[in-house]
PDB file of C-alpha atoms in Angstrom:
ATOM      1  CA  MET A  19      53.396 -14.941   6.922  1.00 48.00           C
ATOM      2  CA  SER A  20      57.069 -14.931   7.739  1.00 54.00           C
ATOM      3  CA  LEU A  21      58.396 -12.078   9.871  1.00 59.00           C
ATOM      4  CA  GLU A  22      62.016 -12.845   9.063  1.00 61.00           C
ATOM      5  CA  GLU A  23      64.129 -10.317   7.266  1.00 66.00           C
ATOM      6  CA  ASN A  24      64.950 -11.104   3.638  1.00 64.00           C
ATOM      7  CA  SER A  25      62.189 -13.713   3.548  1.00 61.00           C
ATOM      8  CA  ILE A  26      61.645 -15.436   0.230  1.00 63.00           C
ATOM      9  CA  PHE A  27      57.891 -14.970   0.780  1.00 61.00           C
ATOM     10  CA  THR A  28      57.779 -11.329  -0.223  1.00 61.00           C
ATOM     11  CA  HIS A  29      55.723  -9.517  -2.810  1.00 63.00           C
ATOM     12  CA  THR A  30      56.612  -6.494  -4.852  1.00 63.00           C
ATOM     13  CA  PRO A  31      53.543  -4.599  -6.140  1.00 61.00           C
ATOM     14  CA  ILE A  32      53.281  -4.517  -9.921  1.00 62.00           C
ATOM     15  CA  GLY A  33      52.317  -0.875  -9.809  1.00 68.00           C
ATOM     16  CA  GLU A  34      51.426   1.873  -7.380  1.00 79.00           C
ATOM     17  CA  LEU A  35      47.685   2.362  -7.020  1.00 81.00           C
ATOM     18  CA  THR A  36      45.917   5.481  -5.884  1.00 85.00           C
ATOM     19  CA  VAL A  37      43.506   5.312  -2.969  1.00 86.00           C
ATOM     20  CA  GLU A  38      40.549   5.480  -5.342  1.00 88.00           C
ATOM     21  CA  GLU A  39      41.943   2.670  -7.519  1.00 84.00           C
ATOM     22  CA  SER A  40      42.477   0.525  -4.445  1.00 84.00           C
ATOM     23  CA  LYS A  41      38.924   1.211  -3.299  1.00 85.00           C
ATOM     24  CA  THR A  42      37.569   0.254  -6.720  1.00 83.00           C
ATOM     25  CA  ASN A  43      39.571  -2.985  -6.815  1.00 83.00           C
ATOM     26  CA  PHE A  44      38.433  -3.895  -3.311  1.00 85.00           C
ATOM     27  CA  LYS A  45      34.788  -3.152  -4.129  1.00 82.00           C
ATOM     28  CA  ASN A  46      34.992  -5.361  -7.234  1.00 81.00           C
ATOM     29  CA  TRP A  47      36.590  -8.148  -5.189  1.00 85.00           C
ATOM     30  CA  ILE A  48      33.853  -7.912  -2.529  1.00 86.00           C
ATOM     31  CA  LEU A  49      31.214  -8.065  -5.266  1.00 83.00           C
ATOM     32  CA  LYS A  50      32.751 -11.174  -6.830  1.00 85.00           C
ATOM     33  CA  LYS A  51      33.113 -12.948  -3.478  1.00 90.00           C
ATOM     34  CA  GLY A  52      29.565 -12.020  -2.534  1.00 88.00           C
ATOM     35  CA  PHE A  53      28.124 -13.625  -5.666  1.00 88.00           C
ATOM     36  CA  GLU A  54      30.319 -16.692  -5.188  1.00 90.00           C
ATOM     37  CA  ASP A  55      28.974 -17.057  -1.648  1.00 92.00           C
ATOM     38  CA  LEU A  56      25.366 -16.710  -2.794  1.00 90.00           C
ATOM     39  CA  ILE A  57      25.678 -19.431  -5.429  1.00 91.00           C
ATOM     40  CA  SER A  58      27.779 -21.640  -3.112  1.00 91.00           C
ATOM     41  CA  ALA A  59      25.032 -21.490  -0.483  1.00 92.00           C
ATOM     42  CA  LEU A  60      22.305 -22.363  -3.000  1.00 92.00           C
ATOM     43  CA  THR A  61      24.480 -25.126  -4.468  1.00 92.00           C
ATOM     44  CA  GLU A  62      24.975 -26.696  -1.038  1.00 92.00           C
ATOM     45  CA  LEU A  63      21.222 -26.510  -0.486  1.00 92.00           C
ATOM     46  CA  LEU A  64      20.507 -28.301  -3.775  1.00 93.00           C
ATOM     47  CA  ILE A  65      23.229 -30.910  -3.125  1.00 92.00           C
ATOM     48  CA  SER A  66      21.619 -31.710   0.247  1.00 90.00           C
ATOM     49  CA  PHE A  67      18.214 -32.196  -1.365  1.00 90.00           C
ATOM     50  CA  SER A  68      19.791 -34.273  -4.136  1.00 90.00           C
ATOM     51  CA  PHE A  69      21.378 -36.548  -1.516  1.00 88.00           C
ATOM     52  CA  ILE A  70      17.941 -37.134   0.042  1.00 86.00           C
ATOM     53  CA  ILE A  71      16.506 -37.913  -3.399  1.00 87.00           C
ATOM     54  CA  ASP A  72      19.264 -40.465  -4.078  1.00 86.00           C
ATOM     55  CA  LEU A  73      18.884 -42.004  -0.625  1.00 83.00           C
ATOM     56  CA  ASN A  74      15.165 -42.439  -1.145  1.00 82.00           C
ATOM     57  CA  GLU A  75      15.826 -44.277  -4.423  1.00 81.00           C
ATOM     58  CA  LYS A  76      18.371 -46.551  -2.711  1.00 81.00           C
ATOM     59  CA  ILE A  77      15.928 -47.391   0.074  1.00 78.00           C
ATOM     60  CA  LYS A  78      13.208 -48.299  -2.430  1.00 78.00           C
ATOM     61  CA  THR A  79      15.645 -50.400  -4.486  1.00 78.00           C
ATOM     62  CA  LYS A  80      17.738 -52.217  -1.886  1.00 71.00           C
ATOM     63  CA  ARG A  81      15.072 -52.686   0.803  1.00 69.00           C
ATOM     64  CA  LYS A  82      17.422 -52.928   3.791  1.00 60.00           C
ATOM     65  CA  THR A  83      15.712 -54.601   6.734  1.00 67.00           C
ATOM     66  CA  THR A  84      18.101 -54.335   9.687  1.00 77.00           C
ATOM     67  CA  PHE A  85      19.156 -51.166  11.443  1.00 76.00           C
ATOM     68  CA  GLY A  86      22.808 -51.856  10.654  1.00 80.00           C
ATOM     69  CA  GLU A  87      22.118 -52.264   6.947  1.00 76.00           C
ATOM     70  CA  PHE A  88      20.005 -49.111   6.924  1.00 74.00           C
ATOM     71  CA  LYS A  89      22.760 -47.161   8.704  1.00 77.00           C
ATOM     72  CA  GLU A  90      25.317 -48.338   6.138  1.00 77.00           C
ATOM     73  CA  LEU A  91      23.032 -47.182   3.365  1.00 76.00           C
ATOM     74  CA  ILE A  92      22.653 -43.699   4.885  1.00 76.00           C
ATOM     75  CA  PHE A  93      26.399 -43.212   5.297  1.00 77.00           C
ATOM     76  CA  GLU A  94      27.369 -44.718   1.958  1.00 77.00           C
ATOM     77  CA  PRO A  95      29.595 -42.182   0.134  1.00 75.00           C
ATOM     78  CA  ASN A  96      27.850 -40.217  -2.584  1.00 75.00           C
ATOM     79  CA  ASP A  97      29.838 -37.448  -4.251  1.00 79.00           C
ATOM     80  CA  ALA A  98      28.080 -37.554  -7.610  1.00 82.00           C
ATOM     81  CA  ASN A  99      25.898 -34.527  -6.866  1.00 83.00           C
ATOM     82  CA  SER A 100      28.920 -32.390  -6.006  1.00 85.00           C
ATOM     83  CA  GLN A 101      30.097 -32.880  -9.583  1.00 84.00           C
ATOM     84  CA  ASN A 102      26.880 -31.521 -11.076  1.00 87.00           C
ATOM     85  CA  ASN A 103      26.743 -27.896 -12.147  1.00 88.00           C
ATOM     86  CA  PHE A 104      24.182 -25.477 -10.747  1.00 89.00           C
ATOM     87  CA  PRO A 105      21.572 -25.754 -13.566  1.00 89.00           C
ATOM     88  CA  ARG A 106      21.713 -29.566 -13.420  1.00 91.00           C
ATOM     89  CA  LEU A 107      21.136 -29.562  -9.651  1.00 92.00           C
ATOM     90  CA  ILE A 108      18.095 -27.303 -10.074  1.00 92.00           C
ATOM     91  CA  GLU A 109      16.740 -29.662 -12.731  1.00 91.00           C
ATOM     92  CA  LYS A 110      17.239 -32.732 -10.535  1.00 90.00           C
ATOM     93  CA  VAL A 111      15.587 -31.237  -7.454  1.00 91.00           C
ATOM     94  CA  SER A 112      12.721 -29.790  -9.508  1.00 89.00           C
ATOM     95  CA  GLU A 113      11.760 -33.302 -10.602  1.00 86.00           C
ATOM     96  CA  SER A 114      10.917 -34.159  -6.967  1.00 83.00           C
ATOM     97  CA  LEU A 115       8.818 -31.102  -6.177  1.00 83.00           C
ATOM     98  CA  LYS A 116       5.074 -31.242  -5.682  1.00 81.00           C
ATOM     99  CA  GLU A 117       4.711 -28.024  -7.696  1.00 86.00           C
ATOM    100  CA  PRO A 118       7.057 -25.878  -9.837  1.00 88.00           C
ATOM    101  CA  LEU A 119       9.475 -23.455  -8.234  1.00 88.00           C
ATOM    102  CA  LYS A 120       8.665 -19.775  -8.677  1.00 89.00           C
ATOM    103  CA  PHE A 121      12.144 -18.334  -9.088  1.00 93.00           C
ATOM    104  CA  ILE A 122      14.215 -20.716 -11.219  1.00 93.00           C
ATOM    105  CA  GLU A 123      14.849 -18.319 -14.104  1.00 94.00           C
ATOM    106  CA  GLU A 124      15.792 -15.469 -11.782  1.00 95.00           C
ATOM    107  CA  VAL A 125      18.248 -17.628  -9.816  1.00 94.00           C
ATOM    108  CA  LYS A 126      19.849 -18.780 -13.073  1.00 94.00           C
ATOM    109  CA  THR A 127      20.546 -15.140 -13.977  1.00 95.00           C
ATOM    110  CA  ILE A 128      22.359 -14.707 -10.642  1.00 94.00           C
ATOM    111  CA  ASN A 129      24.514 -17.705 -11.523  1.00 93.00           C
ATOM    112  CA  ARG A 130      25.332 -16.239 -14.947  1.00 94.00           C
ATOM    113  CA  VAL A 131      26.398 -12.975 -13.332  1.00 94.00           C
ATOM    114  CA  ARG A 132      28.549 -14.969 -10.888  1.00 92.00           C
ATOM    115  CA  ARG A 133      30.262 -16.754 -13.803  1.00 92.00           C
ATOM    116  CA  CYS A 134      31.033 -13.461 -15.491  1.00 93.00           C
ATOM    117  CA  LEU A 135      32.453 -11.982 -12.280  1.00 90.00           C
ATOM    118  CA  VAL A 136      34.643 -15.019 -11.621  1.00 89.00           C
ATOM    119  CA  HIS A 137      35.845 -15.878 -15.121  1.00 92.00           C
ATOM    120  CA  ARG A 138      35.872 -12.478 -16.873  1.00 91.00           C
ATOM    121  CA  ASN A 139      36.441 -10.116 -13.961  1.00 88.00           C
ATOM    122  CA  GLY A 140      32.926  -8.763 -14.326  1.00 90.00           C
ATOM    123  CA  ILE A 141      33.335  -7.537 -17.923  1.00 94.00           C
ATOM    124  CA  VAL A 142      30.401  -8.830 -19.970  1.00 96.00           C
ATOM    125  CA  ARG A 143      31.210 -10.797 -23.107  1.00 95.00           C
ATOM    126  CA  PRO A 144      28.824 -12.310 -25.717  1.00 95.00           C
ATOM    127  CA  LEU A 145      29.091 -15.777 -24.127  1.00 94.00           C
ATOM    128  CA  ASP A 146      27.492 -14.270 -20.989  1.00 95.00           C
ATOM    129  CA  PHE A 147      24.418 -13.071 -22.870  1.00 96.00           C
ATOM    130  CA  ASN A 148      21.039 -14.450 -21.818  1.00 95.00           C
ATOM    131  CA  VAL A 149      19.000 -11.787 -23.632  1.00 94.00           C
ATOM    132  CA  GLU A 150      19.606 -10.104 -26.962  1.00 92.00           C
ATOM    133  CA  ASN A 151      22.869  -8.142 -26.804  1.00 91.00           C
ATOM    134  CA  GLY A 152      23.219  -8.334 -23.058  1.00 96.00           C
ATOM    135  CA  LEU A 153      23.334 -10.102 -19.703  1.00 97.00           C
ATOM    136  CA  GLU A 154      20.137  -9.695 -17.701  1.00 96.00           C
ATOM    137  CA  LEU A 155      19.992 -10.021 -13.928  1.00 96.00           C
ATOM    138  CA  LYS A 156      16.525 -10.503 -12.396  1.00 96.00           C
ATOM    139  CA  TRP A 157      15.281 -10.797  -8.816  1.00 95.00           C
ATOM    140  CA  TRP A 158      12.126 -10.251  -6.795  1.00 94.00           C
ATOM    141  CA  PHE A 159      11.938  -7.768  -3.948  1.00 91.00           C
ATOM    142  CA  TYR A 160       9.291  -6.933  -1.375  1.00 85.00           C
ATOM    143  CA  GLU A 161       8.651  -3.200  -1.414  1.00 84.00           C
ATOM    144  CA  VAL A 162       7.059  -1.938   1.804  1.00 83.00           C
ATOM    145  CA  ASN A 163       4.883   1.177   1.751  1.00 83.00           C
ATOM    146  CA  LEU A 164       3.587   3.069   4.757  1.00 85.00           C
ATOM    147  CA  LEU A 165      -0.005   4.337   4.752  1.00 82.00           C
ATOM    148  CA  GLN A 166      -0.524   7.143   7.239  1.00 74.00           C
ATOM    149  CA  ASN A 167      -2.898  10.121   7.305  1.00 74.00           C
ATOM    150  CA  GLY A 168      -4.070   9.312   3.800  1.00 75.00           C
ATOM    151  CA  GLU A 169      -0.543   9.398   2.392  1.00 78.00           C
ATOM    152  CA  LYS A 170       1.583   6.571   1.025  1.00 80.00           C
ATOM    153  CA  LYS A 171       5.368   6.471   1.008  1.00 80.00           C
ATOM    154  CA  LYS A 172       8.097   3.862   0.685  1.00 80.00           C
ATOM    155  CA  LEU A 173       9.512   2.584   3.953  1.00 78.00           C
ATOM    156  CA  GLU A 174      12.873   4.197   4.595  1.00 77.00           C
ATOM    157  CA  ARG A 175      15.454   3.999   7.308  1.00 75.00           C
ATOM    158  CA  PHE A 176      14.462   5.741  10.564  1.00 73.00           C
ATOM    159  CA  ASP A 177      10.781   6.013   9.580  1.00 76.00           C
ATOM    160  CA  ILE A 178       8.539   6.145  12.639  1.00 76.00           C
ATOM    161  CA  ILE A 179       5.804   3.513  12.818  1.00 76.00           C
ATOM    162  CA  ASN A 180       2.993   3.850  15.348  1.00 75.00           C
ATOM    163  CA  SER A 181      -0.366   2.225  16.043  1.00 75.00           C
ATOM    164  CA  GLU A 182      -2.027   4.356  13.366  1.00 75.00           C
ATOM    165  CA  THR A 183       0.394   3.312  10.639  1.00 77.00           C
ATOM    166  CA  LYS A 184      -0.700   0.768   8.076  1.00 83.00           C
ATOM    167  CA  MET A 185       1.729  -1.135   5.911  1.00 82.00           C
ATOM    168  CA  GLU A 186       1.380  -2.380   2.348  1.00 83.00           C
ATOM    169  CA  MET A 187       3.766  -4.927   0.816  1.00 82.00           C
ATOM    170  CA  ASN A 188       4.228  -5.416  -2.915  1.00 85.00           C
ATOM    171  CA  GLU A 189       6.333  -8.064  -4.625  1.00 89.00           C
ATOM    172  CA  ILE A 190       8.096  -6.398  -7.537  1.00 91.00           C
ATOM    173  CA  LEU A 191      10.415  -7.795 -10.205  1.00 94.00           C
ATOM    174  CA  LYS A 192      13.689  -5.922 -10.610  1.00 94.00           C
ATOM    175  CA  ARG A 193      15.969  -6.085 -13.663  1.00 95.00           C
ATOM    176  CA  LYS A 194      19.407  -4.913 -14.658  1.00 95.00           C
ATOM    177  CA  VAL A 195      20.857  -5.454 -18.147  1.00 96.00           C
ATOM    178  CA  TYR A 196      24.591  -5.240 -18.806  1.00 96.00           C
ATOM    179  CA  LYS A 197      25.773  -4.717 -22.370  1.00 96.00           C
ATOM    180  CA  GLU A 198      28.897  -6.114 -24.034  1.00 95.00           C
ATOM    181  CA  ASN A 199      32.151  -4.817 -22.461  1.00 94.00           C
ATOM    182  CA  GLN A 200      30.182  -3.234 -19.619  1.00 95.00           C
ATOM    183  CA  ARG A 201      31.337  -3.927 -16.060  1.00 92.00           C
ATOM    184  CA  ILE A 202      28.859  -5.530 -13.640  1.00 91.00           C
ATOM    185  CA  LEU A 203      28.195  -3.040 -10.863  1.00 87.00           C
ATOM    186  CA  PHE A 204      25.351  -2.315  -8.479  1.00 83.00           C
ATOM    187  CA  SER A 205      24.727  -0.900  -5.025  1.00 84.00           C
ATOM    188  CA  PHE A 206      24.969  -2.560  -1.635  1.00 83.00           C
ATOM    189  CA  GLN A 207      21.201  -2.120  -1.321  1.00 86.00           C
ATOM    190  CA  GLU A 208      20.709  -4.176  -4.488  1.00 90.00           C
ATOM    191  CA  PHE A 209      23.103  -6.851  -3.232  1.00 90.00           C
ATOM    192  CA  ASN A 210      21.193  -7.065   0.071  1.00 90.00           C
ATOM    193  CA  GLU A 211      17.987  -7.497  -1.919  1.00 91.00           C
ATOM    194  CA  LEU A 212      19.631 -10.381  -3.807  1.00 93.00           C
ATOM    195  CA  VAL A 213      20.626 -12.019  -0.514  1.00 93.00           C
ATOM    196  CA  LEU A 214      17.020 -11.878   0.713  1.00 92.00           C
ATOM    197  CA  PHE A 215      15.809 -13.169  -2.649  1.00 94.00           C
ATOM    198  CA  CYS A 216      18.161 -16.199  -2.487  1.00 93.00           C
ATOM    199  CA  GLN A 217      16.835 -16.920   0.991  1.00 93.00           C
ATOM    200  CA  LYS A 218      13.308 -16.753  -0.415  1.00 93.00           C
ATOM    201  CA  PHE A 219      14.307 -19.227  -3.135  1.00 93.00           C
ATOM    202  CA  GLY A 220      15.592 -21.632  -0.462  1.00 92.00           C
ATOM    203  CA  PHE A 221      12.341 -21.406   1.484  1.00 92.00           C
ATOM    204  CA  ASP A 222      10.388 -22.074  -1.704  1.00 92.00           C
ATOM    205  CA  VAL A 223      12.414 -25.242  -2.378  1.00 91.00           C
ATOM    206  CA  LEU A 224      11.915 -26.442   1.197  1.00 89.00           C
ATOM    207  CA  GLU A 225       8.173 -25.786   1.115  1.00 89.00           C
ATOM    208  CA  LYS A 226       7.603 -27.623  -2.165  1.00 88.00           C
ATOM    209  CA  PHE A 227      10.032 -30.514  -1.705  1.00 84.00           C
ATOM    210  CA  LYS A 228       8.312 -33.884  -1.475  1.00 75.00           C
ATOM    211  CA  LEU A 229       9.810 -37.312  -2.133  1.00 64.00           C
ATOM    212  CA  ASN A 230       8.027 -39.522  -4.606  1.00 55.00           C
ATOM    213  CA  ALA A 231       6.416 -42.459  -2.845  1.00 50.00           C
TER     214      ALA A 231
END
């Protein structure tokens, strides 16, 4: 940014915002960027697997015999997968898995929420709907319970765990449904759960990925 006086690169605010309005705008921006980052990370993961799938097909087809030819094949440009949308990448990678992925439908709902945040500023419209009269977001979360002295309670921050404490972990499905004209909002705790869920999806892809012989 220019530090010169009377710089042409200046900006005059359209309107004066209160502190609370500024906080709200910033929170909405963080939310949108967070969802973009989640889907970008999963997209890069699927593009990498798609590249391996394509390379395997080239190797079976072209049958390069020398190291030089094989090296050329590996580094041959391939941007086709980068042009595929997220659902198409999931479909392509799924065809090379030894068993079905567990979380495809849930991850697709995250992508739909991301589209709404990016293209409609987080205000749900009918074209965002994936259930009747609304946009549903789904994810799985591991809920940890502590069992101590015959009592069970959810694990919370600053809980003390000792040698007598037993832990119980349950995988639970969480849902949020946003109606038409409703703004997409949720807590930082829920966003952190979505981050862990996307990581779990990545591990599931890695575990089940197997090239066809």
